[in-house]
mmCIF file of C-alpha atoms in Angstrom:
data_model
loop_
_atom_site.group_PDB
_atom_site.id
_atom_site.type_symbol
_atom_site.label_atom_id
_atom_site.label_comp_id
_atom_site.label_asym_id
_atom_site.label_seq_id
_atom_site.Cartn_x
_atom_site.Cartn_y
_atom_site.Cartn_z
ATOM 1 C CA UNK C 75 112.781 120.896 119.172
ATOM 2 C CA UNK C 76 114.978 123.989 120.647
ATOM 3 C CA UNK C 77 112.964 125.933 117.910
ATOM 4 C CA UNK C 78 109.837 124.722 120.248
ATOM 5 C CA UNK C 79 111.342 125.356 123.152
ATOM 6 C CA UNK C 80 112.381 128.574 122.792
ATOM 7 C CA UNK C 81 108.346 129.797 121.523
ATOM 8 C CA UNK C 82 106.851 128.492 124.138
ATOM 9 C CA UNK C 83 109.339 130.206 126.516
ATOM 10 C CA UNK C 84 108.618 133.222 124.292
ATOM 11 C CA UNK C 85 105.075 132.918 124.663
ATOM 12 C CA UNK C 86 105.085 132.373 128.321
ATOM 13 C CA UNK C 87 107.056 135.927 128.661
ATOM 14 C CA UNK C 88 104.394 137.251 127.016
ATOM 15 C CA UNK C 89 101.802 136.526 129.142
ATOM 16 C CA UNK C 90 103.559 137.162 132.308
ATOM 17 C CA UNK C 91 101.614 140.014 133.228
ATOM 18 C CA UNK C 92 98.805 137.748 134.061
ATOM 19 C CA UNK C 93 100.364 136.680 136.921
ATOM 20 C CA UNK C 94 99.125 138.712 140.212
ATOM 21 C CA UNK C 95 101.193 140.572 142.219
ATOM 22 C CA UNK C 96 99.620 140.050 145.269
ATOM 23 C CA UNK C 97 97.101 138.178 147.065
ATOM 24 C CA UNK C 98 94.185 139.462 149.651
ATOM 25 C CA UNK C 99 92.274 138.678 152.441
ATOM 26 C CA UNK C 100 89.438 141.351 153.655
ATOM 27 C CA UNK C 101 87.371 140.899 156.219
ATOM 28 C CA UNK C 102 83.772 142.684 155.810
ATOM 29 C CA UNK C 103 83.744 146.198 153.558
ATOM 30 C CA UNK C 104 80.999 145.986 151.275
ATOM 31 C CA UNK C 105 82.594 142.911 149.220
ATOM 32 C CA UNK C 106 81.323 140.093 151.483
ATOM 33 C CA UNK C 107 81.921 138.849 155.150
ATOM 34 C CA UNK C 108 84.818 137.173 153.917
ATOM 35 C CA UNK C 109 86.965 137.919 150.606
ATOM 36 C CA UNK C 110 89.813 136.999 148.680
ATOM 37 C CA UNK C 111 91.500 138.426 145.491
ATOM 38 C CA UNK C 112 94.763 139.046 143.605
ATOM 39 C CA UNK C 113 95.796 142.133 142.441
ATOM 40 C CA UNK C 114 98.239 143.811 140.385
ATOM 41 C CA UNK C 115 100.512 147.041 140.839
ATOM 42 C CA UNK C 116 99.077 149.096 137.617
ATOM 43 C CA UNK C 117 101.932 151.963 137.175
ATOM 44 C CA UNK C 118 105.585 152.172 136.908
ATOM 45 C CA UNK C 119 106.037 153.827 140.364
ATOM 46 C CA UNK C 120 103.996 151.174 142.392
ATOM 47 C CA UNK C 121 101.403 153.359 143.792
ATOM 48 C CA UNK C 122 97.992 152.095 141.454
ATOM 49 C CA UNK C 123 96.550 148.660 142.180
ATOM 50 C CA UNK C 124 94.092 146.988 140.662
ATOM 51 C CA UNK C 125 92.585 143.775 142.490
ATOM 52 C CA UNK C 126 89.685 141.203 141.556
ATOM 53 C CA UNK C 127 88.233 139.750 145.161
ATOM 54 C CA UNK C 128 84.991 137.073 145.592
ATOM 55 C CA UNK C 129 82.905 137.732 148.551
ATOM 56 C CA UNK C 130 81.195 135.609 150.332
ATOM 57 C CA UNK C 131 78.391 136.570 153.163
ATOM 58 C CA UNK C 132 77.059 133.185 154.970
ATOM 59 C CA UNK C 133 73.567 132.822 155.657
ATOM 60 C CA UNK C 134 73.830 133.437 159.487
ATOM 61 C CA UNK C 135 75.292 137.221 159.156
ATOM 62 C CA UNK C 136 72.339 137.927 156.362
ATOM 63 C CA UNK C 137 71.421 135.921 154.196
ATOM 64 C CA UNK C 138 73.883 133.842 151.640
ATOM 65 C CA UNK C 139 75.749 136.016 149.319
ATOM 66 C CA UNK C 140 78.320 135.609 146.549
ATOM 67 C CA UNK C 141 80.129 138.940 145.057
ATOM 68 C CA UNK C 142 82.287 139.712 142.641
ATOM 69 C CA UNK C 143 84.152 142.649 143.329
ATOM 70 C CA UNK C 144 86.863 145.074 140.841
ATOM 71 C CA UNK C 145 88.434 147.670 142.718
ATOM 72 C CA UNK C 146 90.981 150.234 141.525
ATOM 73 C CA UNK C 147 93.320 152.583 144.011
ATOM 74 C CA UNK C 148 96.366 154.919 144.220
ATOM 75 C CA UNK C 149 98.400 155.571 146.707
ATOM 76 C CA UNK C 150 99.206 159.609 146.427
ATOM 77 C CA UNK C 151 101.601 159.845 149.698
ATOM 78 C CA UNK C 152 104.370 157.917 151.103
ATOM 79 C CA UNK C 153 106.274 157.874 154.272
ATOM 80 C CA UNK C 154 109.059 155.794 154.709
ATOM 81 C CA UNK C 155 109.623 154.248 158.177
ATOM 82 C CA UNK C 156 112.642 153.161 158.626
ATOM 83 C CA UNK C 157 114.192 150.428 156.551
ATOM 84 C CA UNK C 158 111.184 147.965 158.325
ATOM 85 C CA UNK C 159 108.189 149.707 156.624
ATOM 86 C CA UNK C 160 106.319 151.776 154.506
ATOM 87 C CA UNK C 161 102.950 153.817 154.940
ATOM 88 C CA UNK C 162 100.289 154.611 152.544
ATOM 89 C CA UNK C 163 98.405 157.431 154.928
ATOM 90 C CA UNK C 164 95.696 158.511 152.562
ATOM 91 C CA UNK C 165 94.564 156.031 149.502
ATOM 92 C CA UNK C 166 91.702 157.039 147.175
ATOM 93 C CA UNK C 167 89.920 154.387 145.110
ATOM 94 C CA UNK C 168 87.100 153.325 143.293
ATOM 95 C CA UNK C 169 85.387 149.924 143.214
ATOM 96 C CA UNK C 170 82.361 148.203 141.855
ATOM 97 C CA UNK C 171 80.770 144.825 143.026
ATOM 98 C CA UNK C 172 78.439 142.705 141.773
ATOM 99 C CA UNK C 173 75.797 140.737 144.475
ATOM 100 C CA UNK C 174 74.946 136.713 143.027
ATOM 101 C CA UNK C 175 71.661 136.116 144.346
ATOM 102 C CA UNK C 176 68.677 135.078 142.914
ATOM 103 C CA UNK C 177 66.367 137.782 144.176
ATOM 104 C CA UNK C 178 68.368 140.341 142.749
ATOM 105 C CA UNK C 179 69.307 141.162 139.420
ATOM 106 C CA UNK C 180 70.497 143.576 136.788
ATOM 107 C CA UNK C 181 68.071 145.497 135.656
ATOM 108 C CA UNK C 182 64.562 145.783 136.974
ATOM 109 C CA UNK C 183 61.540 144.287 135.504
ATOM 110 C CA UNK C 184 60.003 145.872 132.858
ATOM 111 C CA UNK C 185 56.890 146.624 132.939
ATOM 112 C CA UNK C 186 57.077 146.107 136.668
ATOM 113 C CA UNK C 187 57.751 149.708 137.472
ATOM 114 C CA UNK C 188 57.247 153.169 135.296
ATOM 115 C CA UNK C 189 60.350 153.661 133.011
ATOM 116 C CA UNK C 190 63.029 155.255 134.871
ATOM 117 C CA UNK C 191 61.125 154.816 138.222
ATOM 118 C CA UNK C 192 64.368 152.969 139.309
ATOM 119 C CA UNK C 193 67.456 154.513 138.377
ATOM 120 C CA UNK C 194 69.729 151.725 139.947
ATOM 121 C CA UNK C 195 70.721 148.282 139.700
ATOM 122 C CA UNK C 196 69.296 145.875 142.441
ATOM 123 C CA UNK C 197 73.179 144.100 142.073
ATOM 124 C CA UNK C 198 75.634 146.289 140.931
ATOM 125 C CA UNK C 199 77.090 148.551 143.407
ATOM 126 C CA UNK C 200 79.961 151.565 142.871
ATOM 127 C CA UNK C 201 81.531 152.314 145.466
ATOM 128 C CA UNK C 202 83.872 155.218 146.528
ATOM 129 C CA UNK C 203 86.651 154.207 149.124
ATOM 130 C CA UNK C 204 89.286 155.736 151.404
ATOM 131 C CA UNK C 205 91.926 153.558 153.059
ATOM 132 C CA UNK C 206 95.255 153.666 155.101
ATOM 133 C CA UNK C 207 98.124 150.887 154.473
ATOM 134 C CA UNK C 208 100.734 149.390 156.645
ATOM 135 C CA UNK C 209 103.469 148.085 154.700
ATOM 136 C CA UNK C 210 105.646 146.013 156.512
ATOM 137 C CA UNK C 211 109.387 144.217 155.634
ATOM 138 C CA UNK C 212 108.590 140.375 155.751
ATOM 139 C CA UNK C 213 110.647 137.794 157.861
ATOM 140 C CA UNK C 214 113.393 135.893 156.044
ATOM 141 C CA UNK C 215 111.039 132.783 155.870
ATOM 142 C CA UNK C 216 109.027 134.672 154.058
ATOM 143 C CA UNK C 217 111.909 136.226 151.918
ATOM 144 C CA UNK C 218 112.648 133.009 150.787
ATOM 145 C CA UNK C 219 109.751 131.716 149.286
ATOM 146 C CA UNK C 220 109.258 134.995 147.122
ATOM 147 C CA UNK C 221 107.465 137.578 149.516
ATOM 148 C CA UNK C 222 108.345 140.641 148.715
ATOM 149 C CA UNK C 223 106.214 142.624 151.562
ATOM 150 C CA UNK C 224 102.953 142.491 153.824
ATOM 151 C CA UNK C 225 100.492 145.080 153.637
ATOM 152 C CA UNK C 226 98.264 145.635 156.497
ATOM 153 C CA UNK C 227 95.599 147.471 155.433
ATOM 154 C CA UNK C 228 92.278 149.708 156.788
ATOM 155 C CA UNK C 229 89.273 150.473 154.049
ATOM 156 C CA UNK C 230 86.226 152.903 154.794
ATOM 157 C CA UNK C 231 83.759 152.896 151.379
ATOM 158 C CA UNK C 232 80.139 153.911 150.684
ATOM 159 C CA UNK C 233 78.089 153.282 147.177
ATOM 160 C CA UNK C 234 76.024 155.233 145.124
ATOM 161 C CA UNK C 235 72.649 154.710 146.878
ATOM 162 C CA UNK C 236 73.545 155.219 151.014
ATOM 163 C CA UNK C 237 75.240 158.656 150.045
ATOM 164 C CA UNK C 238 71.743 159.455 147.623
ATOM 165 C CA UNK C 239 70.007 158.648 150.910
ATOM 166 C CA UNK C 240 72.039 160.612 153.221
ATOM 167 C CA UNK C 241 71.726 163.510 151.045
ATOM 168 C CA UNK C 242 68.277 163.539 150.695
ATOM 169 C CA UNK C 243 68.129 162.571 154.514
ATOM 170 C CA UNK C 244 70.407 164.407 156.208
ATOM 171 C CA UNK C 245 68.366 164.876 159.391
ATOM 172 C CA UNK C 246 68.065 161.241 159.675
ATOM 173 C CA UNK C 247 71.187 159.687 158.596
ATOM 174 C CA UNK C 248 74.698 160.780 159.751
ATOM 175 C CA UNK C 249 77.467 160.444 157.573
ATOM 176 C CA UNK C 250 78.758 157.175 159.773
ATOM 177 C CA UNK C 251 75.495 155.427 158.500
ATOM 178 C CA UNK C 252 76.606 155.527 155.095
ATOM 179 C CA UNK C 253 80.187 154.216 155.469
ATOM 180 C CA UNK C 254 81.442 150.707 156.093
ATOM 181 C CA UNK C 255 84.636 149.494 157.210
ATOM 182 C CA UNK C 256 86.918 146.891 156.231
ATOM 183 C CA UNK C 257 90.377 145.095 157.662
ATOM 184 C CA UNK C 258 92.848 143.678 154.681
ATOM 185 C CA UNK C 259 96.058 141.320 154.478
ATOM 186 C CA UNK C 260 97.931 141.984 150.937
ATOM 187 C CA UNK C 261 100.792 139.334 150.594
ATOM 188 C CA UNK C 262 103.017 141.151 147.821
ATOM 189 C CA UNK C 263 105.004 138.821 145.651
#
């Protein structure tokens, strides 16, 4: 039995790495009106995260979406604020999402369209993003049930196809057409 015991507890170590490190809220920003994830600080120093959110987009603000969305970002700069709080100024990242919906779909018909007429997918979206974090000291309630910090956060992204657009229509578009903005909780564990 302790021989049991012990390789399950073994086995559970093992897989600890599974477990997020945080969870997030995000309102809007290109991965649904409404999101949630979980994500996971990726290097040693705690500056790379990697998060998994689902989006969803209701049918009154567009028509009824469900997205999947992987995004990956670093956190270059720090500035300590006291013993209260940290801030992430300037965060780089990268993130690609993928739109459930039955008018839209991987590839594009063949035969539909010339070969390489389309170079894009109608539901898979990259995305380049920029965003600024507020890391703040929780209360002790919080403390005490294994919250390790809050992270109020800011994201601006665009994808692949509104900066094609704006470049080949800079007269037309400004640079604010192409970028969204989105608002973020991270509960860090």
């Amino acid at each position: 039995m302790f021989l049991i015991g012990s390789g399950i507890k073994a086995n559970a170590q093992k897989l600890k790495f599974l477990i997020p490190d945080e969870a997030i809220v995000q309102y809007a920003g290109s991965i649904g009106y409404f999101s949630v994830g979980a994500g996971y600080e990726i290097f040693g120093n705690k500056r790379g995260n990697l998060a998994f959110h689902y989006g969803y987009v209701p049918e009154n603000k567009g028509g009824e979406l469900n997205i999947a969305t992987v995004k990956l970002s670093y956190k270059p700069w720090v500035v300590k604020l006291k013993e209260w709080g940290t801030l992430y100024p300037f965060n780089p990242g990268f993130f690609a999402s993928y739109t459930f919906h039955k008018d839209l779909s991987l590839f594009f018909p063949s035969g539909q369209y010339p070969n390489d007429y389309y170079y894009w997918s109608e539901a898979i979206r990259p995305h380049l993003s920029f965003s600024t974090e507020l890391e703040l000291k929780p209360p002790k309630a919080l403390t005490n049930v294994g919250v390790r910090a809050l992270g109020l956060y800011i994201e601006t992204n665009t994808n692949d196809f509104y900066l094609i657009n704006y470049l080949q229509n800079m007269k037309t578009l400004t640079i604010d057409d192409i970028f969204q903005l989105g608002l973020g909780l991270r509960v860090k564990f």
